[in-house]
Coordinates of C-alpha atoms (C1' of nucleotides) in Angstrom, one line a residue:
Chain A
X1 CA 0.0 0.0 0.0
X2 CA 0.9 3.4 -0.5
X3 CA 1.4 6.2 1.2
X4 CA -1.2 9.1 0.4
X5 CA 0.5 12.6 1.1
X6 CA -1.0 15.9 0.7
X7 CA 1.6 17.9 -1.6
X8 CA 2.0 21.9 -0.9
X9 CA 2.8 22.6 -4.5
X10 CA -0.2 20.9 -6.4
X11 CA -2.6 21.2 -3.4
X12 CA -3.8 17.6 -3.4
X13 CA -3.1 14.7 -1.9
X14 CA -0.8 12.1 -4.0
X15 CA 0.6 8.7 -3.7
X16 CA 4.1 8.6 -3.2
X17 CA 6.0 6.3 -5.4
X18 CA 10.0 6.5 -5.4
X19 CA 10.8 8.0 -8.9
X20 CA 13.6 5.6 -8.9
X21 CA 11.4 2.6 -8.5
X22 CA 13.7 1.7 -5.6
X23 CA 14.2 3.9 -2.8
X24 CA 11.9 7.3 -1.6
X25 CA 14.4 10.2 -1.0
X26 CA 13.7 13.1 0.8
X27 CA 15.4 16.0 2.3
X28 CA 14.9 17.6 5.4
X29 CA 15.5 21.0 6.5
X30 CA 17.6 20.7 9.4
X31 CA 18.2 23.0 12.7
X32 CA 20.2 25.9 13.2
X33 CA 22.4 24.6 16.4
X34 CA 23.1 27.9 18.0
X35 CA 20.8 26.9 21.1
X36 CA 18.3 23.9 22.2
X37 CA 15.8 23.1 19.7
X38 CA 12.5 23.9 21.3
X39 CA 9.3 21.4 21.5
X40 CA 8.3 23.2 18.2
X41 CA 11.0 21.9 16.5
X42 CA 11.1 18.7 17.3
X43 CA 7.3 18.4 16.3
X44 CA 8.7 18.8 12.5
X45 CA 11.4 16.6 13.1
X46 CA 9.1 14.1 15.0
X47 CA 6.4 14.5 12.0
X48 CA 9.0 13.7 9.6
X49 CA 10.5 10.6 11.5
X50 CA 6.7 9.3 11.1
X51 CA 6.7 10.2 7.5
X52 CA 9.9 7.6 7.3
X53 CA 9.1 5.2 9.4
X54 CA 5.4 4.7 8.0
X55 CA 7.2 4.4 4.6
X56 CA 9.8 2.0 5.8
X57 CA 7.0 -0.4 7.8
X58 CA 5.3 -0.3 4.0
X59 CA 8.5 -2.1 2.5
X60 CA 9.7 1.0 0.7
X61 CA 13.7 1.7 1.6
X62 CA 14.2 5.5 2.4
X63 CA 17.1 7.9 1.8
X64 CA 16.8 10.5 4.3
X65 CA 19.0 13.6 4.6
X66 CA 18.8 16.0 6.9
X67 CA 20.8 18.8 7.4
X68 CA 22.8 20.7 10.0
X69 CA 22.7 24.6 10.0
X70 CA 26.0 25.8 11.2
X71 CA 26.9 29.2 9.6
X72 CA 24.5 32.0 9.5
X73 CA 24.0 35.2 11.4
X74 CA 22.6 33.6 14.6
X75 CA 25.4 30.8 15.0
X76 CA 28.3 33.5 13.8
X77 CA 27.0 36.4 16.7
X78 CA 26.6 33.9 19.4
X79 CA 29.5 32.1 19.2
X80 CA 31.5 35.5 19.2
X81 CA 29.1 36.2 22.8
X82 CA 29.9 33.0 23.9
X83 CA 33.6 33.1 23.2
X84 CA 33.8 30.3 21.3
X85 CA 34.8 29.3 17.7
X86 CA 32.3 28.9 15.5
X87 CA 33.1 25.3 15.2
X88 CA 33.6 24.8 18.8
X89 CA 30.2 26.3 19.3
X90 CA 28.2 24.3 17.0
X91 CA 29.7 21.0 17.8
X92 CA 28.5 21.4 21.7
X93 CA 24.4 22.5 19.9
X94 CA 24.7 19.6 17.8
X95 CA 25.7 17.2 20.3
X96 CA 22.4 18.8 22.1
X97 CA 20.5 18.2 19.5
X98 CA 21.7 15.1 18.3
X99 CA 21.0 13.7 22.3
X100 CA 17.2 15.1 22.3
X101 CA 16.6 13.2 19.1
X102 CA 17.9 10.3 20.3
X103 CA 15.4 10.6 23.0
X104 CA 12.6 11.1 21.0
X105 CA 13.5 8.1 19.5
X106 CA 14.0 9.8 15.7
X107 CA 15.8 7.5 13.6
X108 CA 19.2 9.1 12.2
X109 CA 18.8 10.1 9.1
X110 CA 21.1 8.4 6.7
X111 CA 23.3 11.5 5.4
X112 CA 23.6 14.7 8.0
X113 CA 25.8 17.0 6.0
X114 CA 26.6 20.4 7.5
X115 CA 26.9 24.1 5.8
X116 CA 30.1 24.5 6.5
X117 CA 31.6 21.5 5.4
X118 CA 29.7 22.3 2.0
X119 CA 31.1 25.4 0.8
X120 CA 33.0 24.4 -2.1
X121 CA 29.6 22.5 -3.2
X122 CA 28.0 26.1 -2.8
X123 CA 30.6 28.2 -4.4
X124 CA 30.1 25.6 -7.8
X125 CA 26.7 26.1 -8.0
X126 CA 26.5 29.8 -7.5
X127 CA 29.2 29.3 -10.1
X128 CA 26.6 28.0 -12.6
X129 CA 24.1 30.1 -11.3
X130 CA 25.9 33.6 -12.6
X131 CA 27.3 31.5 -15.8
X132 CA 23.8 31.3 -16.8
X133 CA 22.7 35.0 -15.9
X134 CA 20.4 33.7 -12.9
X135 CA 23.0 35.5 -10.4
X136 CA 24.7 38.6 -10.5
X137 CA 27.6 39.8 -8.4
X138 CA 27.6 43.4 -6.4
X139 CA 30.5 45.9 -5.9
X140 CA 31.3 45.0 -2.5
X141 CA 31.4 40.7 -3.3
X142 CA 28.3 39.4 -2.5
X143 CA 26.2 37.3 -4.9
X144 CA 22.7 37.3 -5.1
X145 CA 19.8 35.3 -7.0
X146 CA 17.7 37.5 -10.0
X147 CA 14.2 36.6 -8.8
X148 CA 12.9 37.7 -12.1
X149 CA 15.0 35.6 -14.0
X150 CA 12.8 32.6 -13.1
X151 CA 9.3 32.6 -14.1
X152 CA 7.8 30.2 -11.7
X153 CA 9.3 32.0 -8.4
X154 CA 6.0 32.0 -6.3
X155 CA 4.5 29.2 -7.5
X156 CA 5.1 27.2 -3.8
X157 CA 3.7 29.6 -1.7
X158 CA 1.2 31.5 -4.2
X159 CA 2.9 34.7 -3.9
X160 CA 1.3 37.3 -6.5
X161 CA 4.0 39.1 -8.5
X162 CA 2.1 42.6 -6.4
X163 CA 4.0 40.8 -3.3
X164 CA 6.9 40.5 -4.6
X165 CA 7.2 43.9 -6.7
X166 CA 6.0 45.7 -3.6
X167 CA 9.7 44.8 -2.2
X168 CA 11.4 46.0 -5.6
X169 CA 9.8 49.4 -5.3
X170 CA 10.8 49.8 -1.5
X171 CA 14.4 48.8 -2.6
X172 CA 14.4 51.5 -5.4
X173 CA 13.1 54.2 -3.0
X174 CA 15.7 53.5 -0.5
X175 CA 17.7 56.7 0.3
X176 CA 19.5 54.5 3.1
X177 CA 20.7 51.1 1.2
X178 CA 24.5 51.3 0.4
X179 CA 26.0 51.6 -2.9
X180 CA 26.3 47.6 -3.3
X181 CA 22.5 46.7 -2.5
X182 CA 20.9 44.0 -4.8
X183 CA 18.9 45.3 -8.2
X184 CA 15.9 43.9 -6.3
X185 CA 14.6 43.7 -2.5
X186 CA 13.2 40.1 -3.6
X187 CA 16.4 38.7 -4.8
X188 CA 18.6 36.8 -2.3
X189 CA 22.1 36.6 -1.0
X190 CA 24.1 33.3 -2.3
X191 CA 26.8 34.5 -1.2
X192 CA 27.5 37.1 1.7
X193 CA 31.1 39.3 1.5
X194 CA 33.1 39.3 4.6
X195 CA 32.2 41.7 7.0
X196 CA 34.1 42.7 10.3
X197 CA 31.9 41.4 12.2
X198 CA 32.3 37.6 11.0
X199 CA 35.3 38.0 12.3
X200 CA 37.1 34.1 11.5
X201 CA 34.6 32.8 9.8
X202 CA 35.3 33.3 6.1
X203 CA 35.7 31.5 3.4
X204 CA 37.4 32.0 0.1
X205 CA 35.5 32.2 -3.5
X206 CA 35.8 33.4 -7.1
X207 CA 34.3 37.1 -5.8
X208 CA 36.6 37.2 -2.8
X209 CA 36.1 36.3 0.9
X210 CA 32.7 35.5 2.6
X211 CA 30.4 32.7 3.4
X212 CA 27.7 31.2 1.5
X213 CA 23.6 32.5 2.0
X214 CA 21.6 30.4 3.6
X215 CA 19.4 29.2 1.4
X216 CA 21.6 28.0 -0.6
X217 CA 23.3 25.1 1.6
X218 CA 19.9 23.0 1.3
X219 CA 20.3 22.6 -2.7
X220 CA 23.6 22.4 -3.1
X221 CA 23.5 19.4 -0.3
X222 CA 20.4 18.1 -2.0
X223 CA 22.1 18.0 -5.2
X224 CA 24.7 16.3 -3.5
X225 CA 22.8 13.5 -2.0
X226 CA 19.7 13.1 -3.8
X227 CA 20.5 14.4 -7.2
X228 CA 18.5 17.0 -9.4
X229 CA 15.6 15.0 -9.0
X230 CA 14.0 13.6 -5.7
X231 CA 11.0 12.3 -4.6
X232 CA 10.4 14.5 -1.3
X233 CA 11.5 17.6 0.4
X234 CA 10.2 18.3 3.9
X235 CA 10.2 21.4 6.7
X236 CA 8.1 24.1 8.9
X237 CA 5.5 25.3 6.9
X238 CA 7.6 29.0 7.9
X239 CA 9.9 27.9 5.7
X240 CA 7.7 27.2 2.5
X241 CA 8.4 31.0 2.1
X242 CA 11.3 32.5 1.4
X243 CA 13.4 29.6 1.9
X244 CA 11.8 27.0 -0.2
X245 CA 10.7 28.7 -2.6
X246 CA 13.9 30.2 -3.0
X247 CA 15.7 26.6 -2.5
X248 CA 13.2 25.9 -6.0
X249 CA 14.9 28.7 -7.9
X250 CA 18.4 27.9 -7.3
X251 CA 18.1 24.3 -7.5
X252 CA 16.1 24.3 -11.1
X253 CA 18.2 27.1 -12.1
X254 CA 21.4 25.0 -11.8
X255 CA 20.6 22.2 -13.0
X256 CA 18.5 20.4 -15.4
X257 CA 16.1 19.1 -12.8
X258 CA 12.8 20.1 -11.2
X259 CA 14.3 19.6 -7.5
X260 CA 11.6 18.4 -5.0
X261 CA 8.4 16.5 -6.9
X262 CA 6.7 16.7 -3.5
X263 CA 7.1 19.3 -1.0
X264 CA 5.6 18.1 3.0
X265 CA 5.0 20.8 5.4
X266 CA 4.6 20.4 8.9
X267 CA 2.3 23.3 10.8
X268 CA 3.5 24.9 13.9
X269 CA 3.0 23.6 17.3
X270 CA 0.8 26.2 19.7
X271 CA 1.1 26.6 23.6
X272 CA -1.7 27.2 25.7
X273 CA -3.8 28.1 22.1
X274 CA -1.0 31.1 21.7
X275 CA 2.2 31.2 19.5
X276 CA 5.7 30.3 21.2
X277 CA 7.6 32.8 21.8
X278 CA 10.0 33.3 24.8
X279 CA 8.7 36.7 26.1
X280 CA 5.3 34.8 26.6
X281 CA 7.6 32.2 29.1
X282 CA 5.9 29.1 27.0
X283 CA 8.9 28.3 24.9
X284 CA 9.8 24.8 25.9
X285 CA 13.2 22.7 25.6
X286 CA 13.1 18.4 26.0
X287 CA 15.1 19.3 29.3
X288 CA 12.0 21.8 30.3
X289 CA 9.8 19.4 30.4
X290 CA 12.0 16.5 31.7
X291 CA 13.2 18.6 34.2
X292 CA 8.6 18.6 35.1
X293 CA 9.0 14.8 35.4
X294 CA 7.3 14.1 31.9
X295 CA 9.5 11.5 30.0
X296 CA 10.7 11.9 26.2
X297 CA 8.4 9.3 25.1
X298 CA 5.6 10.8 26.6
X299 CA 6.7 14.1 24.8
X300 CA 6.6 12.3 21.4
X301 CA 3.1 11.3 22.0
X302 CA 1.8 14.5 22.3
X303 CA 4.2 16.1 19.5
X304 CA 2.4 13.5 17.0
X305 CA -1.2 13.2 18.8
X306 CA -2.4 16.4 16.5
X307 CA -2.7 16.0 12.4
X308 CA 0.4 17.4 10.8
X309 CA -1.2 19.8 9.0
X310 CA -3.7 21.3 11.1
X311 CA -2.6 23.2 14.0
X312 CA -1.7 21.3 17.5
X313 CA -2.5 23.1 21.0
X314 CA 0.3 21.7 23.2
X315 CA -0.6 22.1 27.2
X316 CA 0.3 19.8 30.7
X317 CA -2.8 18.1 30.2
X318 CA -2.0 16.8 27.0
X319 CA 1.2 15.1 28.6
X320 CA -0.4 14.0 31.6
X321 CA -3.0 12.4 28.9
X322 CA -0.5 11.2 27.6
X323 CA 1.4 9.1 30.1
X324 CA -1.9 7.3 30.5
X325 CA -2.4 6.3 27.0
X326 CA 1.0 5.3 27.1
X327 CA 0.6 2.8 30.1
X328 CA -3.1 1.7 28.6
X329 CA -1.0 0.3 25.6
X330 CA 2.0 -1.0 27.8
X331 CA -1.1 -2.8 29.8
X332 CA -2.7 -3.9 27.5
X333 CA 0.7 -5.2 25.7
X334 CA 1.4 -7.1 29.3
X335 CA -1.9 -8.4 29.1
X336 CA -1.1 -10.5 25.9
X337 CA 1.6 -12.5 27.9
X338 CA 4.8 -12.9 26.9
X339 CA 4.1 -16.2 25.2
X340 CA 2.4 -14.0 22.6
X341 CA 6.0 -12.4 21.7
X342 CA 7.0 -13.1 18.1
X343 CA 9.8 -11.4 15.6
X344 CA 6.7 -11.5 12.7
X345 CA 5.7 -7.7 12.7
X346 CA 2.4 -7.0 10.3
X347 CA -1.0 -5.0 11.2
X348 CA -3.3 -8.3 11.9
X349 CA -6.1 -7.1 13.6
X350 CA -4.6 -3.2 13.5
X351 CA -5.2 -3.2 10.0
X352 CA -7.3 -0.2 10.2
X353 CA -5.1 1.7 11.9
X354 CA -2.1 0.9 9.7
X355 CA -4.5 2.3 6.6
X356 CA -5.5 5.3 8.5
X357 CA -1.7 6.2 9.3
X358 CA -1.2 5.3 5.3
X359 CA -3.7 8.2 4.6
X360 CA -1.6 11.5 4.5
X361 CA -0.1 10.6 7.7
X362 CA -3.8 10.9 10.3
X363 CA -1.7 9.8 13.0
X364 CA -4.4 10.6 15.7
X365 CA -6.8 8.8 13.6
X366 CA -4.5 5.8 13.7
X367 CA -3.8 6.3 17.4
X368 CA -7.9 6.0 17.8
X369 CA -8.2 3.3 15.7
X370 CA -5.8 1.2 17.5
X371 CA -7.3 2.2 20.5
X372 CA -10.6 0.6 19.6
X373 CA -8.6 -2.7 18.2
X374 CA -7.5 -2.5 22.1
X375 CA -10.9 -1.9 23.7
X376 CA -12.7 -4.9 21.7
X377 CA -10.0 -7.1 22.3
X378 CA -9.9 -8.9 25.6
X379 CA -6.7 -10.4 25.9
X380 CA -7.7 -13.5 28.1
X381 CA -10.5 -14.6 25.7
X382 CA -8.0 -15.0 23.2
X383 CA -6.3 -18.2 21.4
X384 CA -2.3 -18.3 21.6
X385 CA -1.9 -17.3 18.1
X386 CA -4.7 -14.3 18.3
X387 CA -2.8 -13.0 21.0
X388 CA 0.3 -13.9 18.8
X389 CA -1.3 -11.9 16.3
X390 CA -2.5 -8.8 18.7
X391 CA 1.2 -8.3 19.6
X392 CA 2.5 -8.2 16.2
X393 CA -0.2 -5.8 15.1
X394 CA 0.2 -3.8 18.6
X395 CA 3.8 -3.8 17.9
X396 CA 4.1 -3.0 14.2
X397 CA 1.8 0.1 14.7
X398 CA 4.4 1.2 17.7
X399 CA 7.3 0.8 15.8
X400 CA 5.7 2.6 12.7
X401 CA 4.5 5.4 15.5
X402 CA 8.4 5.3 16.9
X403 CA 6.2 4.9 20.1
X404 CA 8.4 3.0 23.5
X405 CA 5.6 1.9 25.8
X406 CA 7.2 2.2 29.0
X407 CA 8.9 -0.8 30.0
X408 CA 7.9 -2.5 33.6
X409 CA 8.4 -0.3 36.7
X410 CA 11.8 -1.2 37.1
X411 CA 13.2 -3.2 40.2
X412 CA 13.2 0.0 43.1
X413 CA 15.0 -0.5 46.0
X414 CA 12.7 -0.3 48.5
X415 CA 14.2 0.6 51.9
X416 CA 13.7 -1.5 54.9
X417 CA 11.6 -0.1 56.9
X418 CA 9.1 0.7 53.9
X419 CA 8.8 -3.0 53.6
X420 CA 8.4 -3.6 57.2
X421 CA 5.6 -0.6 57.3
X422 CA 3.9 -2.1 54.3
X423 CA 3.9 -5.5 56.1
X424 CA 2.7 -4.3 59.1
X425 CA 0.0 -3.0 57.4
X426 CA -0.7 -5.8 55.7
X427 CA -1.1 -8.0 59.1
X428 CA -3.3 -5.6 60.7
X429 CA -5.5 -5.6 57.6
X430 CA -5.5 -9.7 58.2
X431 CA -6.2 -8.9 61.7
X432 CA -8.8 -6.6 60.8
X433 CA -7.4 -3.8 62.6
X434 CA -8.7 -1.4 60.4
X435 CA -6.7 1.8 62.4
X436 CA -3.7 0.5 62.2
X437 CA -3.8 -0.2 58.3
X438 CA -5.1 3.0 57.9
X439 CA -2.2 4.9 60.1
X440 CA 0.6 2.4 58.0
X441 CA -1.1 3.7 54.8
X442 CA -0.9 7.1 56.1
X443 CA 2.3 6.7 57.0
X444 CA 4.1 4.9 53.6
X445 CA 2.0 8.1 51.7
X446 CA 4.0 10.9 53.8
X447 CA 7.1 8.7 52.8
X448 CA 5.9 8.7 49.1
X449 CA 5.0 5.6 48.9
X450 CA 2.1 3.4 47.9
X451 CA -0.4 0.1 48.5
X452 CA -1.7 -1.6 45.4
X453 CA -4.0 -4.5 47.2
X454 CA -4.9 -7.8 45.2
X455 CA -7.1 -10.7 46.6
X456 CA -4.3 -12.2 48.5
X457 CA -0.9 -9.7 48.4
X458 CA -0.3 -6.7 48.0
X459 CA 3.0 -4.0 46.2
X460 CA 4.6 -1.3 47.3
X461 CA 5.7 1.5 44.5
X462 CA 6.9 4.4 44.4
X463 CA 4.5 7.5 44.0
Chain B
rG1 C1' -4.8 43.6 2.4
rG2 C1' -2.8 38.7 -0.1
rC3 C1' -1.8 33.5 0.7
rG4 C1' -2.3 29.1 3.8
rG5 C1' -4.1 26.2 8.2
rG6 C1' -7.9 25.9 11.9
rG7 C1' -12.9 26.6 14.8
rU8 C1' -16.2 19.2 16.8
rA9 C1' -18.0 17.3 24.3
rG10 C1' -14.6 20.1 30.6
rC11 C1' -9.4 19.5 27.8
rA12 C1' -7.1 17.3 23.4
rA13 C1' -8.3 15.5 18.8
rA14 C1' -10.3 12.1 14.3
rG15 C1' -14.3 11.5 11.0
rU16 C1' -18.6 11.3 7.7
rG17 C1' -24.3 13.3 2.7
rG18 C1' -27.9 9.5 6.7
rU19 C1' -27.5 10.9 12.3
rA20 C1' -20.6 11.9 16.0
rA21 C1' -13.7 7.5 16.6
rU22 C1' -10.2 7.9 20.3
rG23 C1' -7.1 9.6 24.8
rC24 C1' -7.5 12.4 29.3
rA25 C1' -11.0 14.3 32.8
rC26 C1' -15.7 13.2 35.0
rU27 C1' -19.2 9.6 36.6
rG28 C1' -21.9 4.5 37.7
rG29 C1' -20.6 -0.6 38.9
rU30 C1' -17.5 -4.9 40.3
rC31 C1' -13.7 -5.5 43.9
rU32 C1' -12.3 -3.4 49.0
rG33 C1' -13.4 -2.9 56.0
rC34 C1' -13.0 2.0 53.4
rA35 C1' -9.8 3.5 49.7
rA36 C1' -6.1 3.1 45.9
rA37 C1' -5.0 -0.1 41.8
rA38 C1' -7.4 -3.1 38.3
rC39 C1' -11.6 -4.5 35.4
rC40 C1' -16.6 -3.5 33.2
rG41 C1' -20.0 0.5 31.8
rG42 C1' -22.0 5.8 31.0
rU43 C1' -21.4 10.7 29.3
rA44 C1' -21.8 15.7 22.5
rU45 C1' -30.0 16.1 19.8
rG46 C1' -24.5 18.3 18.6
rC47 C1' -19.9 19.6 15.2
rG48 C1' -18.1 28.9 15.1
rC49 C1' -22.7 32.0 13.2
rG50 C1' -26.5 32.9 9.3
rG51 C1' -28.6 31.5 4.9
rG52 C1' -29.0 27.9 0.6
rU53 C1' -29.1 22.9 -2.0
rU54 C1' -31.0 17.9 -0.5
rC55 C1' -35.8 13.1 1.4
rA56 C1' -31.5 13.9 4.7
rA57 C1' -25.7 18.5 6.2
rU58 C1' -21.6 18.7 11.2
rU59 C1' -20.1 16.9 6.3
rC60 C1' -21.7 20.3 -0.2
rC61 C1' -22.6 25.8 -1.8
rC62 C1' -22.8 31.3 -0.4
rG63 C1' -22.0 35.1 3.2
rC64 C1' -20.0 36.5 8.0
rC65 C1' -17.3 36.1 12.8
rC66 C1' -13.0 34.4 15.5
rC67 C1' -8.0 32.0 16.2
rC68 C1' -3.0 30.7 14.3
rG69 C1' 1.0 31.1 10.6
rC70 C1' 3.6 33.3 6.4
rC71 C1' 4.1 37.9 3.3
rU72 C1' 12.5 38.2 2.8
rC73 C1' 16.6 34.6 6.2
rC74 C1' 11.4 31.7 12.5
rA75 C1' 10.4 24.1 12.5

RNA sequence: GGCGGGGUAGCAAAGUGGUAAUGCACUGGUCUGCAAAACCGGUAUGCGCGGGUUCAAUUCCCGCCCCCGCCUCCA
């Protein structure tokens, strides 16, 4: 079966089919790692991990790129604040980054090239770019992209031309823009001179020192990995203008290709029904929220809980939700025994929920559906394969979700005198000394701790 | 103003031209000395507002209101 994706640039949903016949690539705009990636972030990242991993369960091999940020104006001005070498600086962010993925449980995508190691891949194709009159130089060494000089520029994010001349005849009005500024405010740097202010970070090119622009580092690594052609290109649904739309120009502009057949935008996550911002103090790291007690996994579930394209309202409640939907599929796994454990992972009776996910991604309608598969199934009424085939299905939805259930409550030490408490209480329950159980219960609570009863024992855990 | 995404129960969030999945919360029951835990149930006459089409609309059409994002370097 196919995966059905709604497409930015036609509008429609499509079937995704790997032009190559073999293996779907797509490319993924990366992070900038000047800081933490925020929960915002990682809902595209998580979004697109789904995207692969739903492709992957359906047999089709994936080539995924994704890239790193790590020259631009933010990474340059705070590495200078922070001291620090540019390289010195992005290496700690990516290793931040890089360990917050891992928790999320994102596969690693298969190529992660970085800006910086790139530059002689970017200074070839704005090469080819001014060789065919799409780029022009200025008087102080910058290069920048001739928006006019392709026709379709707009065509992603259905900008009129009135947009885009409205920043032409501000440029031409400006009494304030130095001698060097661009023929028009649309076009865009591909390459930016050397300033005093970039201090080390240069690089050499054919119009003298500088670094490259940033839109440009996403095609020329494209080009690199994937080739003129590819099947899918993925980000924010900020960056479907400028940066895509300019990524479009560039990329069809040097080459003989049409770039991206499919373009997948994520929307952005909300907080408390309000944008994310940090003056609003609901801009949230991983380590924020970890630091709150909620785990990674339970993060994920709420970062893919909303539909990728409509708008997702992230609050406490939706954690605490759901940690509880979390442990009502880890019971419910548990429930199965582990004599229903097999290595053969297909849908079975979460075949519904496996087609749902295979329509443009409806990840909460999967979740529901497998939900239902859960609530009509009662695990002790079933044979030894039907559970067999409960935890396969269970199991290949998870893994398709990247969802960990949470493993058993690990082995706790419990101290001493908790278990002689809980004991104690236990005896004068047998003795029917109802005050005394109740002052033990009492008691283990203060010390943050807990009685589950059954018919004839009973557990202590941890609160 | 232009473009795009939304407005569904207390919260979150699917879905459909024929009468509303799912998770949380709430609530009833079983169990319990009472609880907790666990298990089994219940809970939207209604899908932003007003019109229209239709035997039938939350779902299609028209108008309006509100929220979010983008409109030059923010996932």
């Amino acid at each position: 079966m196919a995966l059905i994706l709604h497409d930015t640039l036609t509008r429609e949903p499509r079937a995704l089919t790997p032009l190559d016949g073999k293996t779907l690539r797509f490319y993924c705009c990366g992070p900038t790692v000047y800081g933490p990636a925020h929960i915002g972030n990682f809902r595209t990242f998580v979004a697109q991990d789904v995207f692969r991993r739903t492709l992957e369960m359906g047999g089709l091999p994936t080539l995924h790129v994704r890239n790193l940020t790590d020259v631009d104006d933010k990474t340059i001005r705070d590495s200078q604040k922070a001291g620090q070498s540019l390289a010195d600086f992005t290496r700690y962010w990516t290793g931040k980054f890089h360990a917050d993925c891992t928790a999320l449980n994102l596969l690693p995508p298969h190529v992660e090239p970085s800006a910086v190691t790139h530059i002689p891949h970017q200074v070839r194709m704005i090469e080819t770019l001014v060789k065919r009159g799409h780029a022009y130089t200025t008087g102080d060494g910058s290069v920048y992209f001739k928006v006019s000089s392709f026709a379709d520029y707009g065509r992603l994010s259905h900008l009129e031309d009135r947009e885009l001349r409205l920043g032409a005849t501000v440029a031409s009005n400006a009494t304030d823009s130095d001698e060097y500024s661009k023929d028009s405010l649309a076009d865009f740097a591909l390459w930016k001179a050397r300033k005093p202010e970039d201090g080390e970070n240069f690089w050499p090119s054919p119009w003298g020192e500088g670094r490259p622009g940033w839109h440009l580092e996403c095609s020329a690594m494209a080009l690199e990995y994937l080739g003129e052609d590819f099947d899918v290109h993925s980000g924010g649904v900020d960056l479907i203008f400028p940066h895509h739309e300019n990524e479009i120009a560039q990329s069809c502009c040097a080459t003989h290709g049409k770039f991206a057949h499919h373009w997948f935008h994520v929307t952005h996550l909300m907080v408390d029904g309000g944008k994310m911002s940090k003056s609003l103090g609901n801009l949230y790291t991983l380590e924020d929220l970890q630091k709150r007690g909620y785990s990674p996994a339970e993060v994920r579930y709420v970062l893919i809980s909303g539909y990728y394209s409509a708008p997702l309202n992230f609050t406490f409640h939706s954690l605490d939700a759901a940690r509880q939907a979390l442990q009502k599929l880890a019971k419910f796994a548990k429930a199965l025994g582990d004599a229903a454990k097999n290595n053969t992972l297909i849908p079975g009776p979460f075949q519904e929920a496996w087609d749902t996910l295979n329509s443009d991604l409806n990840v909460p309608g999967a979740l529901g559906a497998i939900f239902a598969t859960i609530n009509k199934t009662k695990p002790s009424t079933l044979t030894a394969e039907q559970a067999q085939q409960a935890w396969s299905g269970l199991h290949f939805m998870l893994k398709a979700l990247g969802l960990n259930i949470p493993a058993e409550a690990e082995e706790v030490e419990i101290p001493a005198e908790i278990i002689a408490l809980a004991e104690a209480r236990w005896q004068a329950k047998l003795a029917k000394d109802w005050p005394a159980a109740d002052v033990a219960r009492k008691e283990l609570d203060a010390a943050g701790w807990v009685i589950k009863d059954s018919k004839d024992s009973y557990q202590v855990v941890k609160k």
